[in-house]
Amino acid sequence: MNQHAPVSSIAFIDLEAQRRRLGRAIDEAVGRVLTHCQFINGPEVGELEAELAAFCGAKHVVSCASGTDALLMVLMAKNIGPGDAVICPSFTFCATAEVVALAGATPVFVDVDEATFNIDLASLKRGMTAARAAGLKLKAIIPVDLFGQSADHDGIAEIAKAEGLFVLDDAAQSFGATDKGRRLGTLADATTTSFFPAKPLGCYGDGGAIFTDDDELAHTLRSIRVHGQGSDKYDNVRLGLTARLDTVQAAVLREKLKIFDDEIAARDLVAKRYAQALGNIVDVPHVVAGNTSTWAQYTVRVPGGHRDALAAALKARGVPTAIYYPKPLHQQTAYRHFPAAAGGLPVSERLSGEVISLPMHPYLDDATQSRIIAAVGDAMAEIA
Ligand SMILES: *Cc1c(COP(=O)(O)O)cnc(C)c1O
């Protein structure tokens, strides 16, 4: 063995380990699609939708081409457009607000909670005031269940109900998570998720889904998914998209869904080991009592301006990390001209400078995790 070869490299997300577990079942499922050749709207698409509905308890599931399309389709179905405001957290992936602007409406940014990284209800109320002060018609809220943990959906629903607002839950990172025993997919007027490969339930390309109990909304979404079709594809009753989920991806997802609960439990064990070993060294994530997380990311905070030094020190020790997110949306070039809650968004700004995500996936074994934990300990001792 080459004495300069590094010890086996650590994966940030190990899709190959899952492939070793499921490879044959997935190859066979994809093989069946290659045999029947119904690449669009094959039987696996409807079967997956029924299985996802049973998994989370939603009445309707409309699969689609990505988590971004899922969000956009709901805004289109609700006729949200120019002159309308939609409240979004600033500390999220850009797609949450991007779809609002693409629909022609105005995203209004609000701050997040220090402990959960999810929408802060006091800031949400200030954002509503800012939207109205800007002369906009406030229509909806898009809470995000960041890094795998549910937002405070009861608190959000109470405010939305009093104000007549639509709630679109962006569960791109958190499908499978629970809030007081209820699975995401049922806690808002509509919920969306993403099947991007790195998400907790990922396919082998792009994919997404929308969950709702609203019959009329589900009907409209199925039309928007295929160019706004009416009684058939050549009857166009509204504007739509080409936003279907490929049959091959549905076949992959059906196999992955069978082991999804088991993978969430494995991620939770990894998270518990991290919390126990690192709780005194960095700020470890806080899961609210009664919530379970899908641990899309294991994101810790390093105060005191040491975050970038930790990232560099871990890289030198062969431990990959990622920063989600280095800049809040209200400070991004594409979004900084949109309104934000009065008083600023100090938590989003602080988090962007302090967060760092460690390797997290269901196949992170004890020995590898011990290496990561030791590296964080050594690096922090060196830095601080
Ligand atoms: C990944 C993600 C999306 C977009 O999903 P795609 O499938 O990549 O389009 C939207 N919102 C959040 C919070 C995400 O993490």
CSV table of C-alpha atoms and ligand atoms in Angstrom, one decimal:
chain,number,residue,atom,x,y,z
A,1,MET,CA,0.0,0.0,0.0
A,2,ASN,CA,1.3,3.5,-0.9
A,3,GLN,CA,2.3,5.0,2.4
A,4,HIS,CA,1.1,8.4,1.3
A,5,ALA,CA,-2.4,7.2,0.5
A,6,PRO,CA,-4.8,8.9,2.8
A,7,VAL,CA,-7.0,6.8,5.1
A,8,SER,CA,-10.2,6.0,3.4
A,9,SER,CA,-12.0,9.2,2.6
A,10,ILE,CA,-15.2,10.1,4.4
A,11,ALA,CA,-18.4,10.8,2.4
A,12,PHE,CA,-20.5,13.8,3.3
A,13,ILE,CA,-23.6,11.9,2.0
A,14,ASP,CA,-22.9,8.3,1.1
A,15,LEU,CA,-25.2,7.3,-1.8
A,16,GLU,CA,-23.0,4.4,-2.7
A,17,ALA,CA,-23.6,2.7,0.6
A,18,GLN,CA,-27.4,2.8,0.0
A,19,ARG,CA,-26.8,1.6,-3.5
A,20,ARG,CA,-25.0,-1.4,-2.1
A,21,ARG,CA,-28.0,-2.2,0.1
A,22,LEU,CA,-30.7,-1.6,-2.5
A,23,GLY,CA,-28.9,-2.0,-5.8
A,24,ARG,CA,-30.5,-5.2,-7.0
A,25,ALA,CA,-34.1,-4.2,-6.1
A,26,ILE,CA,-33.7,-0.9,-7.9
A,27,ASP,CA,-32.0,-2.4,-10.9
A,28,GLU,CA,-34.9,-4.8,-11.2
A,29,ALA,CA,-37.5,-2.1,-10.7
A,30,VAL,CA,-35.8,0.1,-13.4
A,31,GLY,CA,-35.6,-3.0,-15.6
A,32,ARG,CA,-39.3,-3.4,-15.5
A,33,VAL,CA,-39.8,0.2,-16.7
A,34,LEU,CA,-37.3,-0.4,-19.5
A,35,THR,CA,-39.4,-3.5,-20.5
A,36,HIS,CA,-42.9,-1.9,-20.5
A,37,CYS,CA,-41.5,1.4,-22.0
A,38,GLN,CA,-44.2,3.7,-20.4
A,39,PHE,CA,-41.6,6.3,-19.5
A,40,ILE,CA,-44.2,9.0,-18.9
A,41,ASN,CA,-47.1,8.3,-16.6
A,42,GLY,CA,-46.2,4.6,-16.3
A,43,PRO,CA,-48.0,2.5,-13.6
A,44,GLU,CA,-45.2,3.2,-11.1
A,45,VAL,CA,-46.1,6.9,-10.9
A,46,GLY,CA,-49.6,6.2,-9.6
A,47,GLU,CA,-48.4,3.4,-7.4
A,48,LEU,CA,-45.8,5.7,-5.8
A,49,GLU,CA,-48.4,8.5,-5.3
A,50,ALA,CA,-50.7,6.0,-3.4
A,51,GLU,CA,-47.8,4.8,-1.3
A,52,LEU,CA,-46.6,8.3,-0.4
A,53,ALA,CA,-50.2,9.2,0.6
A,54,ALA,CA,-50.4,6.2,2.8
A,55,PHE,CA,-47.0,7.0,4.3
A,56,CYS,CA,-47.9,10.5,5.5
A,57,GLY,CA,-51.7,10.4,5.7
A,58,ALA,CA,-52.3,13.1,3.0
A,59,LYS,CA,-55.5,12.6,0.9
A,60,HIS,CA,-53.8,13.6,-2.4
A,61,VAL,CA,-50.3,13.3,-3.7
A,62,VAL,CA,-49.3,14.9,-7.0
A,63,SER,CA,-45.8,13.8,-8.0
A,64,CYS,CA,-43.8,16.3,-10.2
A,65,ALA,CA,-40.5,17.1,-11.7
A,66,SER,CA,-38.7,18.8,-8.8
A,67,GLY,CA,-39.2,20.4,-5.4
A,68,THR,CA,-39.0,23.8,-7.1
A,69,ASP,CA,-41.7,22.9,-9.6
A,70,ALA,CA,-43.8,21.6,-6.7
A,71,LEU,CA,-43.7,25.0,-5.0
A,72,LEU,CA,-44.3,26.9,-8.2
A,73,MET,CA,-47.3,24.7,-9.2
A,74,VAL,CA,-49.1,25.4,-5.9
A,75,LEU,CA,-48.6,29.2,-6.3
A,76,MET,CA,-49.9,28.9,-9.9
A,77,ALA,CA,-52.9,26.9,-8.8
A,78,LYS,CA,-53.7,29.5,-6.2
A,79,ASN,CA,-53.4,32.3,-8.8
A,80,ILE,CA,-50.7,34.1,-6.7
A,81,GLY,CA,-49.1,36.7,-8.9
A,82,PRO,CA,-48.3,40.4,-9.4
A,83,GLY,CA,-49.3,42.6,-6.4
A,84,ASP,CA,-49.4,39.6,-4.0
A,85,ALA,CA,-47.1,39.1,-1.1
A,86,VAL,CA,-45.8,35.7,0.2
A,87,ILE,CA,-43.9,35.5,3.5
A,88,CYS,CA,-40.7,33.4,3.4
A,89,PRO,CA,-37.9,32.8,5.9
A,90,SER,CA,-34.6,34.3,4.8
A,91,PHE,CA,-32.5,31.5,6.1
A,92,THR,CA,-33.4,28.8,3.5
A,93,PHE,CA,-32.4,27.5,0.1
A,94,CYS,CA,-33.2,30.0,-2.6
A,95,ALA,CA,-35.9,28.0,-4.3
A,96,THR,CA,-38.4,28.9,-1.4
A,97,ALA,CA,-38.4,32.5,-2.5
A,98,GLU,CA,-37.4,32.1,-6.1
A,99,VAL,CA,-40.8,30.5,-7.0
A,100,VAL,CA,-42.6,33.5,-5.5
A,101,ALA,CA,-40.7,35.9,-7.7
A,102,LEU,CA,-41.1,33.6,-10.7
A,103,ALA,CA,-44.9,33.7,-10.2
A,104,GLY,CA,-44.7,37.5,-10.4
A,105,ALA,CA,-45.5,38.0,-6.7
A,106,THR,CA,-43.3,39.5,-4.0
A,107,PRO,CA,-41.4,37.5,-1.4
A,108,VAL,CA,-41.3,39.2,2.0
A,109,PHE,CA,-38.5,37.9,4.2
A,110,VAL,CA,-38.8,37.2,7.9
A,111,ASP,CA,-36.4,35.9,10.5
A,112,VAL,CA,-36.0,32.4,11.9
A,113,ASP,CA,-35.8,31.0,15.5
A,114,GLU,CA,-32.4,30.8,17.1
A,115,ALA,CA,-32.9,27.2,18.4
A,116,THR,CA,-34.8,25.5,15.5
A,117,PHE,CA,-33.6,27.6,12.5
A,118,ASN,CA,-37.3,27.7,11.4
A,119,ILE,CA,-39.7,30.6,10.9
A,120,ASP,CA,-40.0,32.9,14.0
A,121,LEU,CA,-43.6,33.8,14.7
A,122,ALA,CA,-42.9,37.3,16.0
A,123,SER,CA,-40.9,38.1,12.9
A,124,LEU,CA,-43.7,36.5,10.8
A,125,LYS,CA,-46.1,39.0,12.2
A,126,ARG,CA,-43.7,41.9,11.5
A,127,GLY,CA,-43.3,40.6,8.0
A,128,MET,CA,-47.1,40.7,7.5
A,129,THR,CA,-47.1,44.4,8.6
A,130,ALA,CA,-44.2,45.1,6.1
A,131,ALA,CA,-46.1,43.4,3.3
A,132,ARG,CA,-49.2,45.6,3.8
A,133,ALA,CA,-47.1,48.7,4.3
A,134,ALA,CA,-45.6,48.0,0.9
A,135,GLY,CA,-49.1,48.1,-0.6
A,136,LEU,CA,-49.1,44.4,-1.3
A,137,LYS,CA,-52.0,41.9,-1.0
A,138,LEU,CA,-50.8,39.4,1.5
A,139,LYS,CA,-51.8,35.9,0.3
A,140,ALA,CA,-49.6,33.1,1.7
A,141,ILE,CA,-46.9,31.9,4.0
A,142,ILE,CA,-44.2,29.4,3.0
A,143,PRO,CA,-42.7,28.0,6.1
A,144,VAL,CA,-39.6,25.7,5.6
A,145,ASP,CA,-38.9,22.7,7.8
A,146,LEU,CA,-35.2,23.3,7.7
A,147,PHE,CA,-32.6,20.5,7.9
A,148,GLY,CA,-35.3,18.0,8.6
A,149,GLN,CA,-37.2,19.4,11.5
A,150,SER,CA,-40.8,20.6,11.4
A,151,ALA,CA,-41.6,24.3,11.8
A,152,ASP,CA,-44.1,25.3,14.4
A,153,HIS,CA,-47.1,24.4,12.2
A,154,ASP,CA,-49.7,24.9,14.9
A,155,GLY,CA,-48.5,28.4,15.6
A,156,ILE,CA,-48.3,29.2,11.9
A,157,ALA,CA,-51.8,27.8,11.2
A,158,GLU,CA,-53.3,29.9,14.0
A,159,ILE,CA,-51.9,33.1,12.5
A,160,ALA,CA,-52.8,32.1,8.9
A,161,LYS,CA,-56.3,31.3,9.9
A,162,ALA,CA,-56.9,34.6,11.7
A,163,GLU,CA,-55.5,36.4,8.6
A,164,GLY,CA,-57.1,34.2,5.9
A,165,LEU,CA,-53.7,33.2,4.5
A,166,PHE,CA,-52.8,30.1,2.5
A,167,VAL,CA,-49.9,28.0,4.1
A,168,LEU,CA,-47.6,26.2,1.7
A,169,ASP,CA,-45.1,24.0,3.6
A,170,ASP,CA,-41.7,23.6,2.0
A,171,ALA,CA,-40.8,20.2,3.3
A,172,ALA,CA,-38.1,19.6,0.7
A,173,GLN,CA,-35.6,18.5,3.4
A,174,SER,CA,-38.0,17.0,5.9
A,175,PHE,CA,-40.5,14.6,4.3
A,176,GLY,CA,-40.9,11.8,6.9
A,177,ALA,CA,-40.5,14.1,9.9
A,178,THR,CA,-43.2,14.4,12.5
A,179,ASP,CA,-44.6,17.1,14.7
A,180,LYS,CA,-46.5,15.8,17.7
A,181,GLY,CA,-46.8,12.4,16.0
A,182,ARG,CA,-48.2,13.9,12.8
A,183,ARG,CA,-46.2,13.4,9.6
A,184,LEU,CA,-45.4,16.4,7.5
A,185,GLY,CA,-47.7,16.4,4.4
A,186,THR,CA,-50.8,17.0,6.4
A,187,LEU,CA,-49.9,20.1,8.5
A,188,ALA,CA,-50.5,22.9,5.9
A,189,ASP,CA,-52.9,23.6,3.1
A,190,ALA,CA,-50.3,22.1,0.8
A,191,THR,CA,-46.9,20.6,1.4
A,192,THR,CA,-44.2,20.0,-1.1
A,193,THR,CA,-41.0,17.9,-1.1
A,194,SER,CA,-38.0,17.2,-3.2
A,195,PHE,CA,-36.5,13.9,-4.4
A,196,PHE,CA,-33.2,15.5,-5.3
A,197,PRO,CA,-30.6,12.7,-4.7
A,198,ALA,CA,-29.1,14.3,-1.6
A,199,LYS,CA,-32.4,14.8,0.2
A,200,PRO,CA,-33.4,12.2,2.8
A,201,LEU,CA,-35.7,10.5,0.3
A,202,GLY,CA,-33.9,11.0,-3.0
A,203,CYS,CA,-34.3,9.5,-6.5
A,204,TYR,CA,-31.6,9.2,-9.2
A,205,GLY,CA,-32.2,12.6,-10.8
A,206,ASP,CA,-34.8,15.3,-10.2
A,207,GLY,CA,-38.2,14.8,-8.7
A,208,GLY,CA,-40.7,16.2,-6.3
A,209,ALA,CA,-44.2,15.9,-4.9
A,210,ILE,CA,-47.1,17.9,-3.5
A,211,PHE,CA,-49.4,16.7,-0.7
A,212,THR,CA,-52.8,18.2,0.0
A,213,ASP,CA,-56.3,17.2,1.4
A,214,ASP,CA,-57.9,19.8,-0.9
A,215,ASP,CA,-59.7,18.0,-3.8
A,216,GLU,CA,-60.0,21.0,-6.0
A,217,LEU,CA,-56.3,22.0,-5.5
A,218,ALA,CA,-55.2,18.5,-6.4
A,219,HIS,CA,-57.3,18.5,-9.5
A,220,THR,CA,-55.8,21.9,-10.6
A,221,LEU,CA,-52.3,20.7,-9.9
A,222,ARG,CA,-52.8,17.6,-12.1
A,223,SER,CA,-53.8,20.0,-14.9
A,224,ILE,CA,-50.8,22.4,-14.4
A,225,ARG,CA,-48.5,19.4,-14.4
A,226,VAL,CA,-49.4,18.7,-18.0
A,227,HIS,CA,-49.5,22.2,-19.7
A,228,GLY,CA,-52.8,23.2,-18.1
A,229,GLN,CA,-54.8,20.4,-19.7
A,230,GLY,CA,-58.6,20.2,-19.5
A,231,SER,CA,-60.5,17.1,-20.6
A,232,ASP,CA,-57.3,16.0,-22.5
A,233,LYS,CA,-53.8,17.2,-23.4
A,234,TYR,CA,-55.1,19.2,-26.4
A,235,ASP,CA,-57.7,21.0,-24.4
A,236,ASN,CA,-55.8,23.8,-22.7
A,237,VAL,CA,-57.7,25.5,-19.9
A,238,ARG,CA,-54.9,27.3,-18.1
A,239,LEU,CA,-51.2,27.9,-18.3
A,240,GLY,CA,-49.1,25.0,-17.0
A,241,LEU,CA,-45.7,23.3,-17.2
A,242,THR,CA,-44.0,20.1,-18.2
A,243,ALA,CA,-43.6,19.0,-14.7
A,244,ARG,CA,-44.2,15.3,-14.5
A,245,LEU,CA,-42.1,12.8,-12.5
A,246,ASP,CA,-40.4,10.3,-14.8
A,247,THR,CA,-41.6,6.7,-14.4
A,248,VAL,CA,-38.0,5.5,-13.9
A,249,GLN,CA,-37.7,7.9,-10.9
A,250,ALA,CA,-41.0,6.7,-9.5
A,251,ALA,CA,-39.7,3.1,-9.7
A,252,VAL,CA,-36.5,4.0,-7.9
A,253,LEU,CA,-38.5,5.9,-5.2
A,254,ARG,CA,-40.9,3.0,-4.6
A,255,GLU,CA,-37.9,0.8,-3.6
A,256,LYS,CA,-36.3,3.5,-1.4
A,257,LEU,CA,-39.6,4.2,0.3
A,258,LYS,CA,-39.7,0.6,1.6
A,259,ILE,CA,-36.6,1.3,3.7
A,260,PHE,CA,-37.2,5.0,4.4
A,261,ASP,CA,-38.4,4.6,8.0
A,262,ASP,CA,-35.4,2.4,8.8
A,263,GLU,CA,-33.1,5.0,7.3
A,264,ILE,CA,-34.6,7.8,9.3
A,265,ALA,CA,-34.1,5.7,12.5
A,266,ALA,CA,-30.4,5.2,11.4
A,267,ARG,CA,-29.9,8.9,10.9
A,268,ASP,CA,-31.4,9.6,14.3
A,269,LEU,CA,-28.9,7.3,15.9
A,270,VAL,CA,-26.1,9.1,14.1
A,271,ALA,CA,-27.5,12.4,15.4
A,272,LYS,CA,-27.7,11.2,19.0
A,273,ARG,CA,-24.1,10.0,18.9
A,274,TYR,CA,-23.0,13.4,17.6
A,275,ALA,CA,-25.1,15.3,20.2
A,276,GLN,CA,-23.6,13.2,23.0
A,277,ALA,CA,-20.0,13.6,21.9
A,278,LEU,CA,-20.0,17.2,20.6
A,279,GLY,CA,-22.5,18.8,22.9
A,280,ASN,CA,-19.8,20.4,25.0
A,281,ILE,CA,-17.6,21.5,22.1
A,282,VAL,CA,-20.0,23.2,19.6
A,283,ASP,CA,-23.7,24.2,19.6
A,284,VAL,CA,-25.5,21.0,18.5
A,285,PRO,CA,-28.9,21.1,17.0
A,286,HIS,CA,-32.0,21.3,19.1
A,287,VAL,CA,-35.0,19.1,18.3
A,288,VAL,CA,-38.2,20.4,19.9
A,289,ALA,CA,-39.9,17.9,22.3
A,290,GLY,CA,-42.5,16.0,20.4
A,291,ASN,CA,-40.7,16.5,17.0
A,292,THR,CA,-38.7,13.9,15.1
A,293,SER,CA,-36.2,15.1,12.4
A,294,THR,CA,-35.2,13.4,9.2
A,295,TRP,CA,-31.7,15.0,9.7
A,296,ALA,CA,-31.3,16.2,6.1
A,297,GLN,CA,-28.3,18.0,7.6
A,298,TYR,CA,-26.5,17.8,10.9
A,299,THR,CA,-25.8,21.5,11.4
A,300,VAL,CA,-23.9,22.8,14.4
A,301,ARG,CA,-23.0,26.4,15.3
A,302,VAL,CA,-19.5,27.7,16.0
A,303,PRO,CA,-19.7,31.1,17.6
A,304,GLY,CA,-16.8,33.6,18.0
A,305,GLY,CA,-15.9,33.8,14.3
A,306,HIS,CA,-14.2,30.3,14.3
A,307,ARG,CA,-16.5,28.6,11.8
A,308,ASP,CA,-14.3,29.0,8.7
A,309,ALA,CA,-11.2,27.9,10.7
A,310,LEU,CA,-13.1,24.8,11.8
A,311,ALA,CA,-14.1,24.0,8.2
A,312,ALA,CA,-10.4,24.4,7.1
A,313,ALA,CA,-9.1,22.3,10.0
A,314,LEU,CA,-11.6,19.5,9.3
A,315,LYS,CA,-10.7,19.6,5.6
A,316,ALA,CA,-7.0,19.1,6.6
A,317,ARG,CA,-8.1,16.1,8.6
A,318,GLY,CA,-10.1,14.6,5.7
A,319,VAL,CA,-13.5,15.4,7.1
A,320,PRO,CA,-15.8,17.0,4.5
A,321,THR,CA,-18.2,19.8,5.7
A,322,ALA,CA,-20.7,22.1,4.0
A,323,ILE,CA,-22.1,25.5,4.8
A,324,TYR,CA,-25.9,25.8,4.6
A,325,TYR,CA,-26.3,28.7,4.1
A,326,PRO,CA,-23.5,31.2,3.8
A,327,LYS,CA,-25.7,34.1,3.0
A,328,PRO,CA,-29.4,34.7,3.9
A,329,LEU,CA,-31.7,35.4,1.0
A,330,HIS,CA,-32.5,39.0,2.0
A,331,GLN,CA,-28.8,39.8,1.4
A,332,GLN,CA,-28.5,38.0,-2.0
A,333,THR,CA,-28.1,40.0,-5.1
A,334,ALA,CA,-31.3,38.5,-6.7
A,335,TYR,CA,-33.4,39.1,-3.6
A,336,ARG,CA,-32.2,42.0,-1.6
A,337,HIS,CA,-34.6,44.5,-3.2
A,338,PHE,CA,-37.6,42.6,-1.8
A,339,PRO,CA,-39.2,43.7,1.5
A,340,ALA,CA,-38.2,42.3,4.9
A,341,ALA,CA,-39.7,42.4,8.4
A,342,ALA,CA,-39.0,45.6,10.3
A,343,GLY,CA,-36.1,45.5,12.7
A,344,GLY,CA,-34.0,43.4,10.4
A,345,LEU,CA,-33.3,39.7,10.4
A,346,PRO,CA,-30.4,39.4,12.9
A,347,VAL,CA,-30.7,35.6,13.5
A,348,SER,CA,-30.5,34.7,9.8
A,349,GLU,CA,-27.5,36.9,9.5
A,350,ARG,CA,-25.8,35.5,12.6
A,351,LEU,CA,-26.5,31.9,11.6
A,352,SER,CA,-25.0,32.4,8.1
A,353,GLY,CA,-21.7,33.2,9.8
A,354,GLU,CA,-21.8,30.4,12.4
A,355,VAL,CA,-23.3,27.2,10.9
A,356,ILE,CA,-21.5,24.2,9.5
A,357,SER,CA,-22.9,20.9,8.6
A,358,LEU,CA,-21.1,17.6,9.3
A,359,PRO,CA,-21.3,14.3,7.4
A,360,MET,CA,-24.8,12.8,7.9
A,361,HIS,CA,-26.3,9.7,6.3
A,362,PRO,CA,-27.9,6.5,7.4
A,363,TYR,CA,-24.8,4.4,6.7
A,364,LEU,CA,-22.3,6.4,8.8
A,365,ASP,CA,-20.6,3.6,10.8
A,366,ASP,CA,-19.3,4.0,14.4
A,367,ALA,CA,-15.6,4.0,13.4
A,368,THR,CA,-16.0,6.7,10.8
A,369,GLN,CA,-18.2,8.8,13.1
A,370,SER,CA,-15.6,8.5,15.9
A,371,ARG,CA,-13.0,9.8,13.4
A,372,ILE,CA,-15.2,12.8,12.7
A,373,ILE,CA,-15.9,13.5,16.3
A,374,ALA,CA,-12.2,13.3,17.2
A,375,ALA,CA,-11.3,15.6,14.4
A,376,VAL,CA,-13.9,18.2,15.6
A,377,GLY,CA,-12.5,18.0,19.1
A,378,ASP,CA,-8.9,18.3,17.9
A,379,ALA,CA,-9.7,21.1,15.5
A,380,MET,CA,-11.7,23.1,18.1
A,381,ALA,CA,-8.8,22.7,20.7
A,382,GLU,CA,-6.4,24.0,18.1
A,383,ILE,CA,-8.6,27.0,17.1
A,384,ALA,CA,-10.1,28.3,20.4
B,1,LIG,C1,-33.8,21.3,-2.2
B,1,LIG,C2,-34.8,22.3,-1.8
B,1,LIG,C3,-35.8,22.9,-2.7
B,1,LIG,C4,-35.8,22.6,-4.2
B,1,LIG,O1,-35.9,21.2,-4.5
B,1,LIG,P1,-35.4,20.8,-6.0
B,1,LIG,O2,-35.9,19.4,-6.1
B,1,LIG,O3,-33.9,20.8,-6.0
B,1,LIG,O4,-36.0,21.7,-7.0
B,1,LIG,C5,-36.7,23.8,-2.2
B,1,LIG,N1,-36.6,24.2,-0.9
B,1,LIG,C6,-35.7,23.7,-0.1
B,1,LIG,C7,-35.8,24.2,1.4
B,1,LIG,C8,-34.8,22.8,-0.5
B,1,LIG,O5,-33.8,22.3,0.4
